[in-house]
Short mmCIF file of C-alpha atoms and ligand atoms in Angstrom, two decimals:
data_model
loop_
_atom_site.label_atom_id
_atom_site.label_comp_id
_atom_site.label_asym_id
_atom_site.label_seq_id
_atom_site.Cartn_x
_atom_site.Cartn_y
_atom_site.Cartn_z
CA MET A 1293 -22.26 -7.54 17.22
CA PRO A 1294 -24.59 -7.49 14.10
CA HIS A 1295 -26.73 -4.57 13.13
CA ASP A 1296 -29.88 -4.48 11.78
CA CYS A 1297 -29.30 -3.01 8.23
CA SER A 1298 -32.34 -3.51 6.63
CA PHE A 1299 -32.69 0.64 6.06
CA VAL A 1300 -30.56 0.41 3.20
CA SER A 1301 -32.94 -1.63 1.30
CA GLU A 1302 -35.05 1.88 1.14
CA LEU A 1303 -32.01 3.57 -0.48
CA LEU A 1304 -30.50 1.80 -2.89
CA PRO A 1305 -32.31 -0.47 -5.86
CA ALA A 1306 -31.88 -4.45 -4.68
CA ASP A 1307 -29.43 -5.76 -7.08
CA ARG A 1308 -26.85 -3.35 -5.43
CA VAL A 1309 -27.63 -4.63 -1.70
CA SER A 1310 -26.64 -7.99 -1.01
CA PHE A 1311 -27.42 -10.01 2.74
CA ALA A 1312 -25.95 -13.12 1.16
CA ASP A 1313 -23.45 -14.97 2.85
CA ALA A 1314 -21.53 -15.26 -0.07
CA ASP A 1315 -21.48 -11.73 -0.48
CA ARG A 1316 -20.54 -10.77 2.89
CA GLU A 1317 -17.87 -13.36 3.39
CA GLU A 1318 -16.61 -12.22 -0.15
CA HIS A 1319 -15.87 -8.86 1.86
CA ALA A 1320 -14.33 -9.98 5.13
CA ALA A 1321 -11.12 -11.22 4.30
CA ASP A 1322 -8.63 -9.11 2.48
CA TRP A 1323 -4.94 -10.38 1.58
CA TRP A 1324 -3.59 -10.70 5.14
CA ALA A 1325 -6.30 -10.44 7.63
CA GLY A 1326 -8.30 -13.71 6.11
CA GLU A 1327 -5.13 -15.77 7.00
CA VAL A 1328 -4.88 -14.58 10.39
CA GLY A 1329 -8.62 -14.77 11.40
CA LEU A 1330 -8.90 -10.96 12.09
CA GLY A 1331 -12.29 -8.55 10.93
CA VAL A 1332 -15.99 -9.91 10.75
CA VAL A 1333 -18.51 -11.22 8.09
CA PRO A 1334 -20.49 -7.85 7.55
CA ASP A 1335 -23.84 -7.39 7.44
CA VAL A 1336 -24.63 -5.96 4.47
CA VAL A 1337 -23.07 -5.09 1.11
CA VAL A 1338 -23.71 -2.05 -0.69
CA TRP A 1339 -22.48 -0.76 -4.29
CA PRO A 1340 -23.29 2.50 -4.58
CA THR A 1341 -22.79 4.22 -8.01
CA SER A 1342 -23.24 7.92 -7.76
CA THR A 1343 -22.01 10.56 -4.90
CA GLU A 1344 -25.35 11.24 -3.46
CA GLU A 1345 -25.85 7.33 -3.20
CA VAL A 1346 -22.94 7.01 -0.89
CA ALA A 1347 -23.77 9.99 1.01
CA ALA A 1348 -27.31 8.83 1.65
CA VAL A 1349 -26.08 5.96 3.24
CA ILE A 1350 -23.75 7.22 5.54
CA ARG A 1351 -26.25 9.86 6.96
CA ALA A 1352 -28.73 7.04 6.89
CA ALA A 1353 -25.89 4.75 8.90
CA ASN A 1354 -25.72 7.62 11.34
CA ASP A 1355 -29.01 7.62 12.01
CA HIS A 1356 -29.17 3.83 12.95
CA ASP A 1357 -25.32 4.05 14.60
CA VAL A 1358 -24.68 1.42 12.22
CA PRO A 1359 -20.44 1.37 10.79
CA VAL A 1360 -19.89 1.83 7.44
CA THR A 1361 -16.48 0.40 6.05
CA PRO A 1362 -15.21 1.25 2.43
CA TRP A 1363 -14.07 -1.39 -0.06
CA ALA A 1364 -12.35 -1.26 -3.01
CA ALA A 1365 -10.35 -3.88 -4.59
CA GLY A 1366 -9.86 -6.07 -1.20
CA THR A 1367 -6.17 -5.89 -1.87
CA SER A 1368 -4.71 -4.50 1.43
CA VAL A 1369 -2.69 -6.53 3.80
CA GLU A 1370 -3.33 -5.07 7.23
CA GLY A 1371 -6.93 -5.37 7.51
CA ASN A 1372 -7.70 -1.93 6.10
CA ALA A 1373 -10.50 -2.56 4.71
CA VAL A 1374 -12.05 -5.60 6.64
CA PRO A 1375 -14.93 -4.81 8.51
CA GLU A 1376 -14.00 -4.84 12.52
CA PHE A 1377 -18.00 -4.29 13.62
CA GLU A 1378 -19.95 -5.82 10.90
CA GLY A 1379 -22.14 -3.02 9.89
CA ILE A 1380 -22.07 -2.03 6.14
CA THR A 1381 -19.47 -2.59 3.35
CA MET A 1382 -19.47 -0.08 0.64
CA ASP A 1383 -17.89 -1.60 -2.37
CA LEU A 1384 -16.80 1.16 -4.36
CA THR A 1385 -15.99 -0.53 -7.36
CA ARG A 1386 -19.20 0.21 -9.37
CA MET A 1387 -18.01 3.70 -9.27
CA ASP A 1388 -15.39 2.77 -11.47
CA ALA A 1389 -15.80 5.83 -14.66
CA ILE A 1390 -12.77 7.75 -15.90
CA LEU A 1391 -14.81 11.05 -16.17
CA ASP A 1392 -12.96 13.60 -17.96
CA VAL A 1393 -9.06 13.46 -19.52
CA ARG A 1394 -7.43 16.52 -19.97
CA PRO A 1395 -3.91 15.94 -21.54
CA ASP A 1396 -3.49 19.91 -22.28
CA ASP A 1397 -2.89 20.21 -18.35
CA PHE A 1398 -1.65 16.34 -17.94
CA GLN A 1399 -4.87 16.02 -15.75
CA VAL A 1400 -7.54 12.68 -15.46
CA ASP A 1401 -10.44 12.69 -13.41
CA VAL A 1402 -11.83 9.76 -12.03
CA GLU A 1403 -14.39 7.78 -10.05
CA PRO A 1404 -12.89 6.05 -7.46
CA GLY A 1405 -13.28 2.72 -8.23
CA VAL A 1406 -11.48 2.26 -11.35
CA ILE A 1407 -8.46 -0.03 -11.38
CA GLY A 1408 -5.40 1.78 -11.59
CA SER A 1409 -3.90 0.59 -14.44
CA ALA A 1410 -7.01 0.80 -16.60
CA VAL A 1411 -6.41 4.89 -15.95
CA ASN A 1412 -3.18 4.51 -17.78
CA GLU A 1413 -4.65 2.53 -20.55
CA ALA A 1414 -7.18 5.44 -20.79
CA VAL A 1415 -4.47 8.37 -20.82
CA ALA A 1416 -1.74 6.07 -23.00
CA ASP A 1417 -3.00 7.53 -26.26
CA HIS A 1418 -2.57 11.08 -24.98
CA GLY A 1419 1.76 9.82 -24.65
CA LEU A 1420 0.44 10.29 -20.69
CA VAL A 1421 0.82 8.37 -17.75
CA PHE A 1422 -0.44 8.11 -13.75
CA PRO A 1423 3.39 7.11 -12.47
CA SER A 1424 3.18 6.36 -9.39
CA MET A 1425 1.41 2.80 -8.45
CA PRO A 1426 1.58 0.32 -6.28
CA SER A 1427 2.70 -3.53 -7.59
CA SER A 1428 -0.95 -4.24 -7.53
CA ALA A 1429 -1.97 -1.81 -10.11
CA ASP A 1430 -3.72 -4.28 -12.34
CA LEU A 1431 -5.44 -5.26 -9.22
CA SER A 1432 -6.11 -2.79 -7.00
CA THR A 1433 -8.19 0.70 -7.27
CA ILE A 1434 -7.41 4.18 -7.55
CA GLY A 1435 -9.61 4.73 -4.21
CA GLY A 1436 -8.10 2.36 -2.15
CA MET A 1437 -4.70 3.51 -3.31
CA ILE A 1438 -5.49 7.31 -2.28
CA ALA A 1439 -6.77 5.84 1.05
CA ASN A 1440 -4.01 3.89 1.70
CA ASP A 1441 -1.23 6.25 0.33
CA ALA A 1442 0.14 3.49 -1.91
CA SER A 1443 3.52 3.37 -3.47
CA GLY A 1444 5.63 1.17 -5.25
CA GLN A 1445 8.89 0.38 -7.44
CA GLN A 1446 8.08 3.61 -9.01
CA THR A 1447 8.04 6.26 -5.80
CA VAL A 1448 11.98 6.78 -5.93
CA LYS A 1449 11.62 8.63 -8.78
CA TYR A 1450 8.10 9.67 -8.82
CA GLY A 1451 7.00 9.74 -5.21
CA GLU A 1452 3.91 8.25 -3.71
CA VAL A 1453 -0.08 7.82 -5.27
CA GLY A 1454 -0.69 10.92 -2.90
CA ASP A 1455 1.62 13.04 -4.67
CA TRP A 1456 -0.42 13.11 -7.66
CA VAL A 1457 -3.62 13.51 -6.40
CA LEU A 1458 -4.77 17.35 -7.04
CA GLY A 1459 -8.53 17.21 -6.01
CA LEU A 1460 -10.92 15.54 -4.35
CA GLU A 1461 -14.28 14.73 -3.83
CA VAL A 1462 -15.09 13.46 -0.78
CA VAL A 1463 -18.06 12.05 1.50
CA THR A 1464 -17.31 13.12 5.41
CA GLY A 1465 -18.16 10.44 7.79
CA GLU A 1466 -21.64 12.49 8.66
CA GLY A 1467 -22.86 12.15 4.72
CA GLU A 1468 -21.89 15.61 3.73
CA ILE A 1469 -20.26 16.03 0.08
CA MET A 1470 -16.70 18.21 0.15
CA THR A 1471 -14.77 19.12 -2.35
CA CYS A 1472 -11.06 20.01 -1.82
CA GLY A 1473 -8.11 21.02 -3.65
CA SER A 1474 -8.50 22.24 -7.39
CA ARG A 1475 -6.57 22.01 -10.74
CA ALA A 1476 -4.12 24.33 -10.00
CA VAL A 1477 -0.70 21.95 -9.81
CA LYS A 1478 0.01 24.32 -6.45
CA SER A 1479 -1.98 26.01 -3.75
CA SER A 1480 -1.39 27.60 -0.48
CA SER A 1481 -5.15 28.27 0.54
CA GLY A 1482 -6.40 27.04 3.67
CA TYR A 1483 -5.79 23.38 5.43
CA ASN A 1484 -4.51 20.90 2.77
CA LEU A 1485 -7.31 18.64 3.23
CA VAL A 1486 -6.83 16.73 0.34
CA ASP A 1487 -3.52 15.22 1.90
CA LEU A 1488 -5.36 14.85 5.29
CA MET A 1489 -7.64 12.51 3.18
CA VAL A 1490 -4.70 10.63 1.64
CA GLY A 1491 -3.87 7.64 3.87
CA SER A 1492 -6.47 8.53 5.70
CA GLU A 1493 -7.92 4.60 5.12
CA GLY A 1494 -11.33 5.44 4.70
CA THR A 1495 -11.95 6.53 8.40
CA LEU A 1496 -12.29 10.11 7.79
CA GLY A 1497 -14.45 10.11 4.74
CA VAL A 1498 -15.20 8.17 1.24
CA VAL A 1499 -13.71 9.71 -1.93
CA THR A 1500 -16.08 9.52 -5.11
CA ARG A 1501 -13.96 11.19 -7.07
CA ALA A 1502 -10.64 12.47 -7.80
CA THR A 1503 -8.25 14.76 -9.91
CA LEU A 1504 -4.92 13.34 -11.16
CA ARG A 1505 -2.04 14.77 -12.19
CA LEU A 1506 -0.41 12.44 -15.15
CA ASP A 1507 3.60 12.38 -16.72
CA GLY A 1508 4.92 12.17 -19.89
CA ILE A 1509 5.57 8.56 -20.94
CA PRO A 1510 9.33 8.74 -20.76
CA GLU A 1511 11.15 8.78 -24.43
CA GLN A 1512 13.80 6.21 -23.42
CA GLN A 1513 13.76 2.98 -20.86
CA ARG A 1514 16.67 0.73 -19.68
CA GLY A 1515 15.85 -1.83 -17.52
CA GLY A 1516 18.04 -4.93 -16.01
CA ARG A 1517 19.39 -7.58 -13.11
CA ALA A 1518 22.66 -6.40 -11.03
CA VAL A 1519 23.67 -9.54 -9.06
CA PHE A 1520 26.09 -9.71 -6.43
CA ALA A 1521 27.80 -12.12 -4.20
CA ASP A 1522 26.82 -10.76 -1.18
CA LEU A 1523 23.59 -9.25 0.47
CA ASP A 1524 25.82 -6.49 2.06
CA ASP A 1525 27.04 -5.72 -1.50
CA ALA A 1526 23.74 -5.27 -3.06
CA SER A 1527 22.38 -2.68 -0.64
CA GLU A 1528 25.39 -0.97 0.04
CA ALA A 1529 25.28 -0.35 -3.78
CA ILE A 1530 21.82 0.81 -3.73
CA TYR A 1531 22.29 3.13 -0.87
CA ASP A 1532 25.61 4.47 -3.06
CA ALA A 1533 23.49 5.00 -6.10
CA VAL A 1534 20.51 7.09 -4.56
CA ARG A 1535 23.04 8.97 -2.59
CA SER A 1536 24.84 9.61 -5.44
CA GLY A 1537 21.87 11.15 -7.73
CA VAL A 1538 21.70 8.09 -10.07
CA ASP A 1539 18.38 9.00 -11.60
CA VAL A 1540 16.90 5.49 -11.34
CA ALA A 1541 13.08 5.08 -11.74
CA LYS A 1542 12.87 1.52 -9.83
CA ILE A 1543 15.77 0.15 -7.87
CA GLU A 1544 14.58 -3.23 -5.90
CA LEU A 1545 16.49 -5.41 -3.99
CA ILE A 1546 15.82 -9.31 -3.83
CA ASP A 1547 17.59 -11.41 -1.60
CA ALA A 1548 18.50 -15.28 -2.46
CA LEU A 1549 16.08 -16.87 -0.10
CA SER A 1550 13.43 -14.58 -2.32
CA ALA A 1551 15.33 -15.26 -5.68
CA ARG A 1552 14.66 -19.26 -4.37
CA MET A 1553 11.44 -18.62 -3.34
CA ALA A 1554 10.58 -17.20 -7.40
CA ASN A 1555 12.23 -19.96 -8.60
CA ALA A 1556 10.46 -22.44 -7.05
CA HIS A 1557 6.86 -20.96 -7.48
CA LEU A 1558 7.47 -18.85 -10.75
CA ASP A 1559 9.71 -21.39 -12.80
CA THR A 1560 12.12 -18.32 -13.49
CA GLY A 1561 15.85 -19.28 -13.19
CA LEU A 1562 17.20 -16.47 -11.23
CA PRO A 1563 20.67 -16.82 -10.11
CA ASP A 1564 21.01 -18.38 -6.23
CA ALA A 1565 22.47 -14.57 -4.97
CA PRO A 1566 21.50 -11.47 -3.90
CA MET A 1567 20.18 -9.12 -6.47
CA ILE A 1568 18.99 -5.51 -7.65
CA PHE A 1569 16.49 -5.27 -10.68
CA VAL A 1570 17.05 -1.42 -12.07
CA GLU A 1571 14.97 0.60 -14.29
CA PHE A 1572 15.93 4.11 -16.19
CA HIS A 1573 13.49 6.46 -17.60
CA ALA A 1574 14.37 9.75 -19.62
CA ASP A 1575 14.13 11.73 -22.42
CA HIS A 1576 17.27 11.96 -23.18
CA GLY A 1577 20.79 10.74 -21.88
CA ILE A 1578 19.98 7.04 -21.03
CA ASP A 1579 23.01 5.71 -21.56
CA GLU A 1580 24.86 8.21 -19.32
CA GLU A 1581 22.85 7.50 -16.71
CA VAL A 1582 22.87 3.58 -17.12
CA ALA A 1583 26.75 3.99 -17.13
CA PHE A 1584 27.10 6.41 -14.25
CA CYS A 1585 25.15 3.33 -12.52
CA ARG A 1586 27.19 0.95 -13.49
CA THR A 1587 30.49 2.56 -12.21
CA ILE A 1588 28.40 2.41 -8.91
CA PHE A 1589 27.53 -1.13 -9.04
CA GLU A 1590 30.93 -2.27 -9.71
CA ALA A 1591 32.47 -0.12 -6.73
CA HIS A 1592 30.59 -3.06 -4.91
CA ASP A 1593 31.65 -5.96 -6.53
CA VAL A 1594 29.11 -6.62 -8.96
CA VAL A 1595 29.17 -10.09 -10.26
CA GLU A 1596 27.40 -9.20 -13.21
CA PHE A 1597 24.89 -6.64 -14.53
CA GLU A 1598 23.14 -6.89 -17.50
CA VAL A 1599 20.52 -4.10 -19.44
CA GLY A 1600 18.45 -4.25 -21.95
CA ASP A 1601 15.58 -2.01 -23.56
CA GLY A 1602 12.40 -1.32 -21.39
CA ALA A 1603 10.99 -4.54 -22.72
CA SER A 1604 13.48 -6.88 -21.92
CA ALA A 1605 13.35 -6.09 -18.71
CA ALA A 1606 9.10 -6.69 -18.28
CA GLU A 1607 10.18 -10.28 -17.21
CA LEU A 1608 11.38 -9.15 -14.28
CA TRP A 1609 9.23 -7.20 -13.24
CA GLU A 1610 6.36 -9.71 -13.53
CA ILE A 1611 8.28 -11.70 -11.19
CA ARG A 1612 8.66 -8.49 -8.60
CA ASP A 1613 4.83 -8.51 -8.75
CA GLU A 1614 4.93 -11.67 -8.19
CA LEU A 1615 7.33 -12.16 -5.50
CA GLY A 1616 4.82 -11.88 -2.53
CA PHE A 1617 2.93 -14.99 -4.28
CA ALA A 1618 5.78 -16.91 -4.72
CA VAL A 1619 6.99 -16.54 -0.67
CA GLN A 1620 3.27 -17.86 0.15
CA ALA A 1621 3.70 -20.66 -1.90
CA TYR A 1622 7.25 -21.72 -1.06
CA ASP A 1623 6.85 -24.47 1.76
CA PRO A 1624 3.23 -25.36 2.24
CA ASP A 1625 4.18 -25.97 5.83
CA LEU A 1626 5.24 -22.58 6.58
CA THR A 1627 3.24 -19.54 6.52
CA PRO A 1628 4.54 -16.12 5.88
CA MET A 1629 3.62 -14.26 9.26
CA HIS A 1630 2.80 -10.75 9.11
CA PRO A 1631 3.95 -8.61 5.91
CA GLY A 1632 6.97 -6.18 7.39
CA ASP A 1633 6.66 -2.82 5.17
CA VAL A 1634 8.89 -0.53 6.98
CA THR A 1635 10.81 2.32 5.95
CA VAL A 1636 13.82 3.75 6.77
CA PRO A 1637 16.19 7.11 5.52
CA ILE A 1638 18.37 5.49 2.78
CA SER A 1639 21.41 5.77 4.96
CA GLU A 1640 20.18 3.15 7.38
CA TYR A 1641 18.82 1.08 4.57
CA PRO A 1642 21.99 -1.36 4.52
CA PRO A 1643 22.02 -1.87 8.25
CA LEU A 1644 18.50 -2.60 8.55
CA VAL A 1645 18.40 -5.26 6.05
CA ARG A 1646 21.58 -6.60 7.56
CA TYR A 1647 19.85 -6.55 10.91
CA ALA A 1648 16.32 -8.56 9.65
CA LYS A 1649 19.03 -11.46 8.40
CA GLU A 1650 20.75 -11.41 11.26
CA LEU A 1651 17.13 -12.15 13.11
CA GLY A 1652 16.29 -14.54 11.30
CA GLU A 1653 19.47 -16.61 11.86
CA GLU A 1654 19.25 -15.76 15.56
CA HIS A 1655 15.90 -17.21 15.41
CA ASP A 1656 16.25 -20.10 13.63
CA LEU A 1657 13.58 -18.60 10.64
CA LEU A 1658 13.67 -18.01 7.13
CA VAL A 1659 13.60 -14.38 6.42
CA PRO A 1660 13.13 -13.34 3.29
CA THR A 1661 14.07 -9.77 2.63
CA PHE A 1662 13.00 -7.51 -0.92
CA GLY A 1663 11.56 -4.11 -1.08
CA HIS A 1664 11.27 -0.61 -3.39
CA ALA A 1665 15.25 -0.40 -1.42
CA GLY A 1666 15.43 2.82 -3.74
CA ASP A 1667 13.11 4.74 -0.92
CA GLY A 1668 14.58 2.81 2.15
CA ASN A 1669 11.46 0.37 2.03
CA LEU A 1670 11.97 -3.09 3.38
CA HIS A 1671 9.63 -5.95 2.97
CA TYR A 1672 10.09 -8.60 5.06
CA THR A 1673 8.90 -11.57 6.53
CA ALA A 1674 9.34 -14.84 9.45
CA MET A 1675 8.19 -17.72 7.60
CA VAL A 1676 6.80 -19.86 10.53
CA ASP A 1677 4.44 -23.56 11.17
CA GLN A 1678 1.22 -22.13 12.31
CA SER A 1679 0.86 -25.16 14.33
CA ASP A 1680 4.15 -24.39 16.28
CA ASP A 1681 3.58 -21.93 19.44
CA ALA A 1682 7.18 -21.25 19.56
CA MET A 1683 7.95 -20.79 15.92
CA VAL A 1684 5.10 -18.48 16.17
CA GLU A 1685 6.49 -16.42 19.03
CA ARG A 1686 10.11 -16.58 17.56
CA GLY A 1687 8.67 -15.32 14.12
CA GLU A 1688 6.52 -12.63 16.28
CA ARG A 1689 10.22 -11.15 18.16
CA VAL A 1690 11.49 -10.94 14.63
CA TYR A 1691 8.86 -9.11 13.12
CA GLU A 1692 8.56 -6.53 15.84
CA ALA A 1693 12.07 -5.99 16.10
CA VAL A 1694 12.59 -4.87 12.71
CA VAL A 1695 9.94 -2.44 13.29
CA GLU A 1696 11.48 -1.00 16.49
CA ARG A 1697 14.71 -0.96 14.81
CA ALA A 1698 12.94 1.09 12.03
CA LEU A 1699 11.16 3.07 14.17
CA GLU A 1700 14.64 3.78 16.38
CA VAL A 1701 16.35 5.38 13.01
CA GLY A 1702 13.63 7.75 11.97
CA GLY A 1703 11.89 5.49 9.87
CA THR A 1704 8.33 4.38 9.63
CA CYS A 1705 6.21 1.15 10.61
CA THR A 1706 4.72 1.09 7.10
CA GLY A 1707 6.10 2.72 4.39
CA GLU A 1708 2.69 2.02 2.06
CA HIS A 1709 0.62 -0.94 3.36
CA GLY A 1710 -1.02 1.80 5.94
CA ILE A 1711 -2.01 0.91 9.31
CA GLY A 1712 -5.46 -1.01 9.48
CA MET A 1713 -5.54 -3.40 12.07
CA GLY A 1714 -2.25 -5.12 12.00
CA LYS A 1715 -0.26 -1.61 12.85
CA GLN A 1716 -2.15 -0.09 15.50
CA GLY A 1717 -0.05 -1.04 18.19
CA PHE A 1718 2.78 0.74 16.90
CA LEU A 1719 0.91 4.15 15.69
CA GLU A 1720 1.47 5.55 19.37
CA ARG A 1721 5.22 4.68 19.37
CA GLU A 1722 5.89 6.04 16.34
CA HIS A 1723 3.85 9.56 16.51
CA GLY A 1724 3.60 10.01 20.06
CA ALA A 1725 0.82 10.62 22.48
CA VAL A 1726 0.44 14.26 21.25
CA ALA A 1727 -0.15 13.40 17.62
CA VAL A 1728 -2.30 10.56 18.30
CA GLU A 1729 -4.61 12.43 20.00
CA GLN A 1730 -4.57 15.42 17.26
CA MET A 1731 -5.36 12.70 15.19
CA ARG A 1732 -8.29 11.26 17.27
CA ARG A 1733 -9.70 15.52 16.96
CA ILE A 1734 -9.34 14.99 13.40
CA LYS A 1735 -11.31 11.88 13.00
CA GLN A 1736 -14.08 13.74 15.21
CA ALA A 1737 -14.45 16.20 13.28
CA PHE A 1738 -15.00 14.31 10.10
CA ASP A 1739 -16.29 11.37 11.70
CA PRO A 1740 -17.86 12.74 15.26
CA ASN A 1741 -19.88 9.01 15.56
CA ASP A 1742 -17.14 7.10 14.70
CA VAL A 1743 -19.36 5.54 11.64
CA LEU A 1744 -16.26 5.23 9.34
CA ASN A 1745 -14.17 2.02 9.13
CA PRO A 1746 -14.42 1.96 13.01
CA GLY A 1747 -11.59 -0.45 14.57
CA LYS A 1748 -8.78 0.84 12.62
CA LEU A 1749 -5.80 3.14 13.42
CA PHE A 1750 -6.15 4.10 16.72
CA PRO A 1751 -4.29 1.79 19.51
CA GLU A 1752 -7.51 1.73 21.57
CA THR A 1753 -9.82 -0.04 18.87
CA ALA A 1754 -7.35 -2.71 18.84
CA GLU A 1755 -8.29 -3.71 22.08
CA GLY A 1756 -11.75 -4.06 20.63
CA GLY A 1757 -13.37 -0.39 20.82
CA ARG A 1758 -14.84 1.88 18.74
CA VAL A 1759 -13.66 5.74 18.96
CA ARG A 1760 -16.74 7.16 21.40
CA PHE A 1761 -15.51 11.14 21.74
CA ALA A 1762 -18.31 11.36 23.58
CA GLU A 1763 -17.36 9.14 26.36
CA ARG A 1764 -13.93 10.67 26.63
C1 LIG B 1106 0.13 -8.59 -4.81
C2 LIG B 1106 0.28 -7.23 -3.88
C3 LIG B 1106 1.06 -6.41 -4.15
C4 LIG B 1106 0.95 -5.46 -3.21
N1 LIG B 1106 1.93 -3.84 -3.74
C5 LIG B 1106 1.78 -3.02 -2.91
C6 LIG B 1106 3.07 -1.82 -2.97
O1 LIG B 1106 3.79 -2.30 -4.07
N2 LIG B 1106 2.46 -0.64 -2.82
C7 LIG B 1106 1.86 -0.48 -2.05
O2 LIG B 1106 1.46 0.51 -1.70
N3 LIG B 1106 0.20 -1.31 -1.77
C8 LIG B 1106 0.66 -2.65 -2.28
N4 LIG B 1106 -0.17 -3.78 -2.11
C9 LIG B 1106 -1.32 -3.64 -1.18
C10 LIG B 1106 -2.92 -3.03 -1.46
O3 LIG B 1106 -2.69 -3.32 -2.88
C11 LIG B 1106 -2.63 -1.30 -1.74
O4 LIG B 1106 -2.46 -0.60 -0.68
C12 LIG B 1106 -4.01 -1.04 -2.78
O5 LIG B 1106 -3.88 0.75 -3.22
C13 LIG B 1106 -5.25 -1.01 -1.71
O6 LIG B 1106 -6.18 -0.51 -3.00
P1 LIG B 1106 -7.51 -1.28 -2.81
O7 LIG B 1106 -8.16 -0.93 -4.28
O8 LIG B 1106 -7.52 -3.07 -2.73
O9 LIG B 1106 -8.31 -0.90 -1.51
P2 LIG B 1106 -8.81 -1.66 -0.39
O10 LIG B 1106 -7.97 -2.56 0.22
O11 LIG B 1106 -10.24 -2.55 -0.99
O12 LIG B 1106 -8.74 -0.67 0.53
C14 LIG B 1106 -7.75 -0.36 0.94
C15 LIG B 1106 -8.18 1.32 1.96
O13 LIG B 1106 -9.27 2.17 1.52
C16 LIG B 1106 -10.37 2.34 1.93
N5 LIG B 1106 -11.14 2.91 0.98
C17 LIG B 1106 -11.55 2.25 -0.41
N6 LIG B 1106 -11.66 2.75 -1.13
C18 LIG B 1106 -12.18 4.08 -0.32
C19 LIG B 1106 -13.03 5.51 -0.99
N7 LIG B 1106 -13.05 5.52 -2.26
N8 LIG B 1106 -13.11 6.32 -0.38
C20 LIG B 1106 -12.28 6.27 1.07
N9 LIG B 1106 -11.41 5.17 1.41
C21 LIG B 1106 -11.53 3.83 0.33
C22 LIG B 1106 -10.74 1.10 2.36
O14 LIG B 1106 -11.12 1.16 3.61
C23 LIG B 1106 -9.46 0.25 3.16
O15 LIG B 1106 -8.89 0.90 4.07
C24 LIG B 1106 -0.12 -5.23 -2.41
C25 LIG B 1106 -1.20 -6.13 -2.64
C26 LIG B 1106 -1.02 -6.96 -3.16
C27 LIG B 1106 -2.14 -7.99 -2.85
#
């Protein structure tokens, strides 16, 4: 239902408020929700440039009972930033300053709208890097990464984005300005509100400033590709490498179908076989690490394992970054369904990959599988003709069965994309009713009027309601 949002024009200058259709529609679809018709067009888009403006808009939104959906680069794939109840979309991309680089402390303060790769450009001269970013780091923002607790290819060595956040400034759902965390690298002082904000998908507060920890750029890098005759061999080799303690910085699985899709769309010459892309980072002793990895891959019948310096592997990572687009473009008659993003304990990874493939065969569907395998992350999707209801139904079964299996073996329904609108049905199944009720109470504490990004996360909101605490 549309809302009267004219009050925002009294809070921000005219060039940072838009009721125009083009601006509103641009903020009504992310990289998945638009494809499947989820979400609605906001009534207005605003671009605050300061914490005080963010707070003023949220306070007024409370007064008028109007939803506020934080929006950054809109690269989410679960409808996370797409409004469900119209209202105000708050685009944070004009708050994109690098505020303070403190190389002696390995730290940087940034505004939330800064693009991930811009942070690395700003700190590179100091020999520093923000090491844990999603494959979309050239497109997506630090605020969006924090809100989704994004992670990516380097998570196997460096952890998630959230592991590198020391402190935050946040505007709560009632428009209060709060700081949490500190510049110290550890703290046992009070509840850890930083970690609470990380992964909260804009439902608890709007991040307006972040203090990030940095790492040194490694002195040595090697990278390359290992080809296997069999998908089981490849996934078992990854499991074996990780459990044996090979110090990999990236280790990605690409199945033969995904390789064919890359070749068709990206004009790459990948072999028509399952393979692993791998990268090593170290300050010394890197060749020993590569040799250790080679021994393990050979034990799993690797057909070919080529490793070069870091630069020589750059092309492989470009292919990996583009893989999602290759899947989308593979066949004009087939659409990739819901983007699968399960993550399981590493010992469960090879059977899960096998299971996804078997499901594809059983339901006669193409199911490309790839992912940040070193942390047990599997991306998969069923390719379906949207005009064929039976095929779509089979695709849904494949999608859900893999999530169910991941949960059964102690994994999660989403390793990095978040719940958004797409995974609400799994939240309670993963965490149980008691934990989800505690989440609701946390939501109530930070955002008692359910103003911030309503319609996301909670199972009942998937039915079309807002979390109305007073009615509960
Ligand atoms: C090609 C491609 C590759 C991808 N690869 C990966 C990957 O490897 N790993 C991964 O984790 N994800 C990946 N993603 C998903 C997505 O890019 C990430 O989740 C990213 O962090 C989203 O950032 P964004 O700036 O686009 O945020 P948006 O999509 O705009 O917003 C994300 C969420 O954050 C909230 N939000 C935004 N800004 C703020 C703020 N300042 N305060 C509070 N809440 C806020 C929004 O309401 C929304 O819930 C990929 C996406 C694409 C399109």
